[in-house]
Structure formats: C-alpha cells, structure tokens
Amino acid sequence: MTDSEKNAILDRITIGTKEIFKDADLIIEAVKENMQIKKETFKELDSIVPANCMFASNTSSLSVTEMSNGLSRPVIGMHFFNPAPVMQLVEVIRGELSTDEQVAKIIEIAKDIGKDPVEVNESAGFAVNRILGPMLNEAIYELYEGVASMEDIDKAMRLGTNMPMGPFQLADYVGLDICLALMETLQHELGSDKYSPCPLLRKMVRAGKLGVKTGIGFYDYRR
C-alpha cells in the first residue's frame, strides 16, 4: 500500500464520541463480548441516533434478542469473521424482534461491501461458532491432557483437514477471551457440559495471554 492509499483510507475514518452518531444510518457495535456492556452501549445510542438508524452487533455468540430488549428498535446480528478484511463471510443473525425489511437491508449492505452473507436464526454460537468453538476447545483439551504437542496438533489439523491454520493459531487470532466467552455462552444457553471450557483456556485468559492482540497466546508474537 502506498502512502497516498493509506492516507485516503484514514481520511474516511472519523473518530469521536456521541456527536458522530447523530446522522448515522447503521451502527455496527463491536465492543467487548459482554452482554451487559453491549446492552448499555445500545441503550445510550438509542437516545442519540435518528429514528431510521439500524442497530447491528458483531457479537460472535450472544443473543441479539436480549440486546434489543427495552430499545426503540431491534438489534440484528452482523457477525464478521477474523481477519475481517480477508474473510468473505458475514453471518446475518435474525433475532426474535428482527423484521424482514431489516434482515434484507443488512444482507444488501453486506454484499455492497464485498462480503458473502448467510442468514441465520438466533441460536447460541450461531451457525459457525456452534461448530468452531467446541473444535478449538477440544484441541486445547488434547494439549491439556498430553495427547500431542501444540505444534503437532496444529500440523495434524492443517494436513489432515486442509485447514489454512491449525486450531491453536486460529484461537490466537480469534482471541482466547472470545473463545472462552463463546464456550461459556454455549454451556449456559444449551445446558450441556460438553461445552465446558478447558481449564487451560481459562488459565490462559486469567494470565492475560489472549493471543495476537496481546502479543502472546499459545504462540509468542512478540519477536
């Protein structure tokens, strides 16, 4: 990327607080994966934005129906995948309060920005993370139980399933705190111990080793 291309992109980004929302048509929330924080964010926005503004959440597993409760407009899920500039998929999550018009508009917007959306009815973990989260968690259990080394588990999954990166590298890119929050949501919402987070995953998060965003997770990115 040239300097002029970089500057052109930065010139299109406006940074601010409440004043930048007053004329918004769509807000995509991407705060911490915590229901209370998300609800508080939308509640504050609800009193600032115009009546036609749509609310969307980039949550990876939480209920958009619960986020909508008490607002003047429903929240819809617009779940991008990491890394967002590269990954084509956007899950459009239809909550209990979502309208057909809202869903159609979000699908249209996703396509307009070059993404390939899928429509999903709200359920814990949605379509992808309901499968992906337990797979990553199971890989961590294999390491925890001494089945194989981290490097060999990653290698086996790359070569054996044609994954572009192994589960530990992928978990580091997703964020180990997000992986933990996802498993806790699945366990709570679906009521099954098969979704119990691996103790090693909890320990990593408690140590602040969250993956790429902190410089260290299962791999060390500080070098």
PDB file of C-alpha atoms in Angstrom:
ATOM      1  CA  MET A   1       0.000   0.000   0.000  1.00  0.00           C
ATOM      2  CA  THR A   2       1.314   3.429  -0.913  1.00  0.00           C
ATOM      3  CA  ASP A   3       1.253   6.403   1.441  1.00  0.00           C
ATOM      4  CA  SER A   4      -1.445   8.083  -0.660  1.00  0.00           C
ATOM      5  CA  GLU A   5      -3.647   4.966  -0.498  1.00  0.00           C
ATOM      6  CA  LYS A   6      -3.138   4.731   3.259  1.00  0.00           C
ATOM      7  CA  ASN A   7      -3.963   8.398   3.765  1.00  0.00           C
ATOM      8  CA  ALA A   8      -7.079   8.135   1.589  1.00  0.00           C
ATOM      9  CA  ILE A   9      -8.381   5.360   3.840  1.00  0.00           C
ATOM     10  CA  LEU A  10      -7.541   7.210   7.048  1.00  0.00           C
ATOM     11  CA  ASP A  11      -9.278  10.335   5.710  1.00  0.00           C
ATOM     12  CA  ARG A  12     -12.535   8.346   5.513  1.00  0.00           C
ATOM     13  CA  ILE A  13     -12.384   7.406   9.204  1.00  0.00           C
ATOM     14  CA  THR A  14     -13.976   9.784  11.687  1.00  0.00           C
ATOM     15  CA  ILE A  15     -13.105   9.326  15.349  1.00  0.00           C
ATOM     16  CA  GLY A  16     -15.267  10.772  18.066  1.00  0.00           C
ATOM     17  CA  THR A  17     -17.871  10.128  20.734  1.00  0.00           C
ATOM     18  CA  LYS A  18     -21.565  10.961  20.825  1.00  0.00           C
ATOM     19  CA  GLU A  19     -21.601  13.613  18.109  1.00  0.00           C
ATOM     20  CA  ILE A  20     -20.578  11.234  15.319  1.00  0.00           C
ATOM     21  CA  PHE A  21     -23.734   9.118  15.756  1.00  0.00           C
ATOM     22  CA  LYS A  22     -26.324  11.859  15.230  1.00  0.00           C
ATOM     23  CA  ASP A  23     -26.725  11.257  11.480  1.00  0.00           C
ATOM     24  CA  ALA A  24     -25.951   7.530  11.394  1.00  0.00           C
ATOM     25  CA  ASP A  25     -27.976   5.147   9.205  1.00  0.00           C
ATOM     26  CA  LEU A  26     -26.333   1.999  10.587  1.00  0.00           C
ATOM     27  CA  ILE A  27     -24.267   1.337  13.697  1.00  0.00           C
ATOM     28  CA  ILE A  28     -22.302  -1.914  13.956  1.00  0.00           C
ATOM     29  CA  GLU A  29     -21.337  -2.461  17.591  1.00  0.00           C
ATOM     30  CA  ALA A  30     -18.064  -4.273  18.243  1.00  0.00           C
ATOM     31  CA  VAL A  31     -17.408  -3.714  21.942  1.00  0.00           C
ATOM     32  CA  LYS A  32     -16.233  -6.383  24.391  1.00  0.00           C
ATOM     33  CA  GLU A  33     -18.096  -9.713  24.224  1.00  0.00           C
ATOM     34  CA  ASN A  34     -20.104  -8.989  27.341  1.00  0.00           C
ATOM     35  CA  MET A  35     -23.890  -8.748  27.317  1.00  0.00           C
ATOM     36  CA  GLN A  36     -24.158  -6.029  29.947  1.00  0.00           C
ATOM     37  CA  ILE A  37     -21.643  -3.779  28.178  1.00  0.00           C
ATOM     38  CA  LYS A  38     -23.385  -4.289  24.838  1.00  0.00           C
ATOM     39  CA  LYS A  39     -26.822  -3.513  26.296  1.00  0.00           C
ATOM     40  CA  GLU A  40     -25.531  -0.364  27.975  1.00  0.00           C
ATOM     41  CA  THR A  41     -23.911   0.733  24.705  1.00  0.00           C
ATOM     42  CA  PHE A  42     -27.101   0.298  22.692  1.00  0.00           C
ATOM     43  CA  LYS A  43     -29.223   1.953  25.386  1.00  0.00           C
ATOM     44  CA  GLU A  44     -27.037   5.063  25.278  1.00  0.00           C
ATOM     45  CA  LEU A  45     -27.020   5.095  21.468  1.00  0.00           C
ATOM     46  CA  ASP A  46     -30.805   4.676  21.311  1.00  0.00           C
ATOM     47  CA  SER A  47     -31.328   8.158  22.680  1.00  0.00           C
ATOM     48  CA  ILE A  48     -28.823   9.783  20.307  1.00  0.00           C
ATOM     49  CA  VAL A  49     -29.343   8.317  16.828  1.00  0.00           C
ATOM     50  CA  PRO A  50     -32.117   9.218  14.353  1.00  0.00           C
ATOM     51  CA  ALA A  51     -35.281   7.100  14.174  1.00  0.00           C
ATOM     52  CA  ASN A  52     -34.244   5.388  10.923  1.00  0.00           C
ATOM     53  CA  CYS A  53     -30.840   4.233  12.236  1.00  0.00           C
ATOM     54  CA  MET A  54     -30.389   0.448  12.342  1.00  0.00           C
ATOM     55  CA  PHE A  55     -28.516  -1.322  15.146  1.00  0.00           C
ATOM     56  CA  ALA A  56     -26.300  -4.311  14.380  1.00  0.00           C
ATOM     57  CA  SER A  57     -23.989  -6.293  16.654  1.00  0.00           C
ATOM     58  CA  ASN A  58     -20.770  -8.043  15.689  1.00  0.00           C
ATOM     59  CA  THR A  59     -21.251 -10.496  18.562  1.00  0.00           C
ATOM     60  CA  SER A  60     -19.879 -13.977  17.947  1.00  0.00           C
ATOM     61  CA  SER A  61     -22.406 -15.816  20.130  1.00  0.00           C
ATOM     62  CA  LEU A  62     -24.629 -13.590  22.298  1.00  0.00           C
ATOM     63  CA  SER A  63     -28.380 -13.092  21.925  1.00  0.00           C
ATOM     64  CA  VAL A  64     -29.336 -10.102  19.757  1.00  0.00           C
ATOM     65  CA  THR A  65     -32.888 -10.547  21.052  1.00  0.00           C
ATOM     66  CA  GLU A  66     -31.726  -9.829  24.584  1.00  0.00           C
ATOM     67  CA  MET A  67     -29.753  -6.813  23.353  1.00  0.00           C
ATOM     68  CA  SER A  68     -32.964  -5.490  21.762  1.00  0.00           C
ATOM     69  CA  ASN A  69     -34.994  -5.661  24.956  1.00  0.00           C
ATOM     70  CA  GLY A  70     -36.031  -2.167  26.073  1.00  0.00           C
ATOM     71  CA  LEU A  71     -34.803  -0.372  22.933  1.00  0.00           C
ATOM     72  CA  SER A  72     -36.901   1.560  20.433  1.00  0.00           C
ATOM     73  CA  ARG A  73     -35.545  -0.596  17.581  1.00  0.00           C
ATOM     74  CA  PRO A  74     -34.366  -4.210  17.273  1.00  0.00           C
ATOM     75  CA  VAL A  75     -30.713  -5.237  17.157  1.00  0.00           C
ATOM     76  CA  ILE A  76     -29.686  -7.593  14.352  1.00  0.00           C
ATOM     77  CA  GLY A  77     -26.535  -9.702  14.233  1.00  0.00           C
ATOM     78  CA  MET A  78     -23.877  -8.773  11.672  1.00  0.00           C
ATOM     79  CA  HIS A  79     -21.053 -11.121  12.577  1.00  0.00           C
ATOM     80  CA  PHE A  80     -17.822 -10.569  10.655  1.00  0.00           C
ATOM     81  CA  PHE A  81     -15.050 -13.157  10.772  1.00  0.00           C
ATOM     82  CA  ASN A  82     -11.439 -12.580  11.720  1.00  0.00           C
ATOM     83  CA  PRO A  83      -9.471 -11.178   9.947  1.00  0.00           C
ATOM     84  CA  ALA A  84     -12.397  -9.114   8.632  1.00  0.00           C
ATOM     85  CA  PRO A  85     -10.555  -7.583   5.640  1.00  0.00           C
ATOM     86  CA  VAL A  86      -9.805 -11.080   4.333  1.00  0.00           C
ATOM     87  CA  MET A  87     -12.725 -13.311   5.335  1.00  0.00           C
ATOM     88  CA  GLN A  88     -15.727 -13.189   2.998  1.00  0.00           C
ATOM     89  CA  LEU A  89     -18.391 -14.448   5.385  1.00  0.00           C
ATOM     90  CA  VAL A  90     -20.833 -12.336   7.355  1.00  0.00           C
ATOM     91  CA  GLU A  91     -23.472 -14.111   9.456  1.00  0.00           C
ATOM     92  CA  VAL A  92     -26.695 -12.077   9.469  1.00  0.00           C
ATOM     93  CA  ILE A  93     -28.435 -13.111  12.681  1.00  0.00           C
ATOM     94  CA  ARG A  94     -32.218 -12.847  12.795  1.00  0.00           C
ATOM     95  CA  GLY A  95     -33.443 -12.281  16.347  1.00  0.00           C
ATOM     96  CA  GLU A  96     -36.974 -12.701  17.660  1.00  0.00           C
ATOM     97  CA  LEU A  97     -37.663  -8.981  17.081  1.00  0.00           C
ATOM     98  CA  SER A  98     -35.926  -8.666  13.705  1.00  0.00           C
ATOM     99  CA  THR A  99     -38.056  -7.611  10.740  1.00  0.00           C
ATOM    100  CA  ASP A 100     -37.863  -8.978   7.199  1.00  0.00           C
ATOM    101  CA  GLU A 101     -37.028  -5.479   5.976  1.00  0.00           C
ATOM    102  CA  GLN A 102     -34.140  -5.166   8.444  1.00  0.00           C
ATOM    103  CA  VAL A 103     -32.706  -8.569   7.520  1.00  0.00           C
ATOM    104  CA  ALA A 104     -32.944  -7.837   3.789  1.00  0.00           C
ATOM    105  CA  LYS A 105     -31.243  -4.450   4.217  1.00  0.00           C
ATOM    106  CA  ILE A 106     -28.334  -5.852   6.244  1.00  0.00           C
ATOM    107  CA  ILE A 107     -27.834  -8.624   3.658  1.00  0.00           C
ATOM    108  CA  GLU A 108     -27.795  -5.971   0.925  1.00  0.00           C
ATOM    109  CA  ILE A 109     -25.242  -3.858   2.825  1.00  0.00           C
ATOM    110  CA  ALA A 110     -23.017  -6.893   3.439  1.00  0.00           C
ATOM    111  CA  LYS A 111     -22.997  -7.641  -0.294  1.00  0.00           C
ATOM    112  CA  ASP A 112     -22.343  -3.979  -1.135  1.00  0.00           C
ATOM    113  CA  ILE A 113     -19.121  -4.031   0.916  1.00  0.00           C
ATOM    114  CA  GLY A 114     -17.930  -7.185  -0.834  1.00  0.00           C
ATOM    115  CA  LYS A 115     -18.975  -9.807   1.709  1.00  0.00           C
ATOM    116  CA  ASP A 116     -20.892 -13.048   1.189  1.00  0.00           C
ATOM    117  CA  PRO A 117     -23.666 -13.159   3.831  1.00  0.00           C
ATOM    118  CA  VAL A 118     -25.656 -16.084   5.214  1.00  0.00           C
ATOM    119  CA  GLU A 119     -28.902 -15.678   7.145  1.00  0.00           C
ATOM    120  CA  VAL A 120     -29.027 -17.476  10.493  1.00  0.00           C
ATOM    121  CA  ASN A 121     -31.822 -17.731  13.046  1.00  0.00           C
ATOM    122  CA  GLU A 122     -30.601 -16.768  16.508  1.00  0.00           C
ATOM    123  CA  SER A 123     -29.124 -19.665  18.454  1.00  0.00           C
ATOM    124  CA  ALA A 124     -26.129 -19.839  20.782  1.00  0.00           C
ATOM    125  CA  GLY A 125     -22.947 -19.650  18.698  1.00  0.00           C
ATOM    126  CA  PHE A 126     -24.988 -19.148  15.517  1.00  0.00           C
ATOM    127  CA  ALA A 127     -24.045 -21.389  12.543  1.00  0.00           C
ATOM    128  CA  VAL A 128     -20.242 -21.257  12.530  1.00  0.00           C
ATOM    129  CA  ASN A 129     -19.136 -20.845  16.150  1.00  0.00           C
ATOM    130  CA  ARG A 130     -21.568 -23.528  17.356  1.00  0.00           C
ATOM    131  CA  ILE A 131     -19.206 -25.870  15.472  1.00  0.00           C
ATOM    132  CA  LEU A 132     -15.914 -23.973  15.575  1.00  0.00           C
ATOM    133  CA  GLY A 133     -15.866 -23.138  19.302  1.00  0.00           C
ATOM    134  CA  PRO A 134     -16.075 -26.750  20.515  1.00  0.00           C
ATOM    135  CA  MET A 135     -13.464 -27.787  17.930  1.00  0.00           C
ATOM    136  CA  LEU A 136     -10.967 -25.222  19.235  1.00  0.00           C
ATOM    137  CA  ASN A 137     -11.827 -26.140  22.827  1.00  0.00           C
ATOM    138  CA  GLU A 138     -11.294 -29.837  22.077  1.00  0.00           C
ATOM    139  CA  ALA A 139      -7.860 -29.098  20.627  1.00  0.00           C
ATOM    140  CA  ILE A 140      -6.963 -27.278  23.851  1.00  0.00           C
ATOM    141  CA  TYR A 141      -8.207 -30.291  25.830  1.00  0.00           C
ATOM    142  CA  GLU A 142      -5.889 -32.524  23.758  1.00  0.00           C
ATOM    143  CA  LEU A 143      -2.933 -30.342  24.725  1.00  0.00           C
ATOM    144  CA  TYR A 144      -4.117 -30.197  28.364  1.00  0.00           C
ATOM    145  CA  GLU A 145      -4.344 -33.995  28.505  1.00  0.00           C
ATOM    146  CA  GLY A 146      -0.962 -34.528  26.815  1.00  0.00           C
ATOM    147  CA  VAL A 147      -2.338 -36.214  23.695  1.00  0.00           C
ATOM    148  CA  ALA A 148       0.163 -34.379  21.481  1.00  0.00           C
ATOM    149  CA  SER A 149       2.184 -31.181  21.350  1.00  0.00           C
ATOM    150  CA  MET A 150       0.562 -27.933  20.309  1.00  0.00           C
ATOM    151  CA  GLU A 151       2.688 -27.808  17.166  1.00  0.00           C
ATOM    152  CA  ASP A 152       1.785 -31.365  16.173  1.00  0.00           C
ATOM    153  CA  ILE A 153      -1.937 -30.824  16.785  1.00  0.00           C
ATOM    154  CA  ASP A 154      -1.828 -27.732  14.575  1.00  0.00           C
ATOM    155  CA  LYS A 155       0.151 -29.603  11.920  1.00  0.00           C
ATOM    156  CA  ALA A 156      -2.199 -32.597  12.034  1.00  0.00           C
ATOM    157  CA  MET A 157      -5.271 -30.402  11.555  1.00  0.00           C
ATOM    158  CA  ARG A 158      -3.690 -28.428   8.724  1.00  0.00           C
ATOM    159  CA  LEU A 159      -2.609 -31.540   6.847  1.00  0.00           C
ATOM    160  CA  GLY A 160      -5.498 -33.785   7.874  1.00  0.00           C
ATOM    161  CA  THR A 161      -8.414 -31.424   7.303  1.00  0.00           C
ATOM    162  CA  ASN A 162      -6.867 -28.864   4.917  1.00  0.00           C
ATOM    163  CA  MET A 163      -7.426 -26.038   7.424  1.00  0.00           C
ATOM    164  CA  PRO A 164      -5.366 -22.948   6.425  1.00  0.00           C
ATOM    165  CA  MET A 165      -4.151 -22.651  10.033  1.00  0.00           C
ATOM    166  CA  GLY A 166      -4.218 -25.025  12.976  1.00  0.00           C
ATOM    167  CA  PRO A 167      -6.644 -24.636  15.902  1.00  0.00           C
ATOM    168  CA  PHE A 168      -4.122 -23.010  18.280  1.00  0.00           C
ATOM    169  CA  GLN A 169      -3.036 -20.444  15.722  1.00  0.00           C
ATOM    170  CA  LEU A 170      -6.671 -19.779  14.853  1.00  0.00           C
ATOM    171  CA  ALA A 171      -7.650 -19.418  18.521  1.00  0.00           C
ATOM    172  CA  ASP A 172      -4.838 -16.884  18.953  1.00  0.00           C
ATOM    173  CA  TYR A 173      -6.207 -14.844  16.058  1.00  0.00           C
ATOM    174  CA  VAL A 174      -9.795 -15.059  17.309  1.00  0.00           C
ATOM    175  CA  GLY A 175      -8.698 -14.103  20.834  1.00  0.00           C
ATOM    176  CA  LEU A 176      -8.657 -16.565  23.716  1.00  0.00           C
ATOM    177  CA  ASP A 177     -11.005 -14.354  25.733  1.00  0.00           C
ATOM    178  CA  ILE A 178     -13.510 -14.564  22.872  1.00  0.00           C
ATOM    179  CA  CYS A 179     -13.070 -18.357  22.716  1.00  0.00           C
ATOM    180  CA  LEU A 180     -13.745 -18.591  26.450  1.00  0.00           C
ATOM    181  CA  ALA A 181     -16.791 -16.300  26.275  1.00  0.00           C
ATOM    182  CA  LEU A 182     -18.161 -18.377  23.402  1.00  0.00           C
ATOM    183  CA  MET A 183     -17.836 -21.666  25.279  1.00  0.00           C
ATOM    184  CA  GLU A 184     -19.420 -20.148  28.392  1.00  0.00           C
ATOM    185  CA  THR A 185     -22.342 -18.926  26.282  1.00  0.00           C
ATOM    186  CA  LEU A 186     -22.795 -22.333  24.655  1.00  0.00           C
ATOM    187  CA  GLN A 187     -22.651 -24.097  28.022  1.00  0.00           C
ATOM    188  CA  HIS A 188     -25.141 -21.677  29.605  1.00  0.00           C
ATOM    189  CA  GLU A 189     -27.589 -21.479  26.708  1.00  0.00           C
ATOM    190  CA  LEU A 190     -27.565 -25.149  25.691  1.00  0.00           C
ATOM    191  CA  GLY A 191     -27.168 -26.586  29.185  1.00  0.00           C
ATOM    192  CA  SER A 192     -24.619 -29.251  28.364  1.00  0.00           C
ATOM    193  CA  ASP A 193     -21.265 -29.983  29.982  1.00  0.00           C
ATOM    194  CA  LYS A 194     -19.873 -30.982  26.581  1.00  0.00           C
ATOM    195  CA  TYR A 195     -19.375 -27.241  26.069  1.00  0.00           C
ATOM    196  CA  SER A 196     -17.374 -26.822  29.294  1.00  0.00           C
ATOM    197  CA  PRO A 197     -14.301 -24.608  28.637  1.00  0.00           C
ATOM    198  CA  CYS A 198     -10.974 -26.362  29.077  1.00  0.00           C
ATOM    199  CA  PRO A 199      -9.225 -25.334  32.337  1.00  0.00           C
ATOM    200  CA  LEU A 200      -6.120 -24.475  30.300  1.00  0.00           C
ATOM    201  CA  LEU A 201      -8.153 -21.961  28.279  1.00  0.00           C
ATOM    202  CA  ARG A 202      -9.374 -20.311  31.495  1.00  0.00           C
ATOM    203  CA  LYS A 203      -5.817 -20.176  32.834  1.00  0.00           C
ATOM    204  CA  MET A 204      -4.513 -18.521  29.660  1.00  0.00           C
ATOM    205  CA  VAL A 205      -7.201 -15.833  29.799  1.00  0.00           C
ATOM    206  CA  ARG A 206      -6.571 -15.196  33.510  1.00  0.00           C
ATOM    207  CA  ALA A 207      -2.881 -14.704  32.694  1.00  0.00           C
ATOM    208  CA  GLY A 208      -3.735 -12.096  30.049  1.00  0.00           C
ATOM    209  CA  LYS A 209      -2.397 -14.330  27.284  1.00  0.00           C
ATOM    210  CA  LEU A 210      -5.173 -13.608  24.805  1.00  0.00           C
ATOM    211  CA  GLY A 211      -3.389 -14.270  21.518  1.00  0.00           C
ATOM    212  CA  VAL A 212      -2.268 -11.930  18.763  1.00  0.00           C
ATOM    213  CA  LYS A 213      -3.878  -8.829  20.288  1.00  0.00           C
ATOM    214  CA  THR A 214      -1.739  -9.101  23.459  1.00  0.00           C
ATOM    215  CA  GLY A 215       1.367 -10.381  21.681  1.00  0.00           C
ATOM    216  CA  ILE A 216       1.227 -13.805  23.301  1.00  0.00           C
ATOM    217  CA  GLY A 217      -1.257 -16.652  23.479  1.00  0.00           C
ATOM    218  CA  PHE A 218      -0.461 -20.227  22.645  1.00  0.00           C
ATOM    219  CA  TYR A 219       2.233 -18.768  20.349  1.00  0.00           C
ATOM    220  CA  ASP A 220       4.527 -15.831  21.039  1.00  0.00           C
ATOM    221  CA  TYR A 221       4.077 -12.952  18.560  1.00  0.00           C
ATOM    222  CA  ARG A 222       6.419 -10.511  20.286  1.00  0.00           C
ATOM    223  CA  ARG A 223       9.501 -11.466  18.300  1.00  0.00           C
TER     224      ARG A 223
END
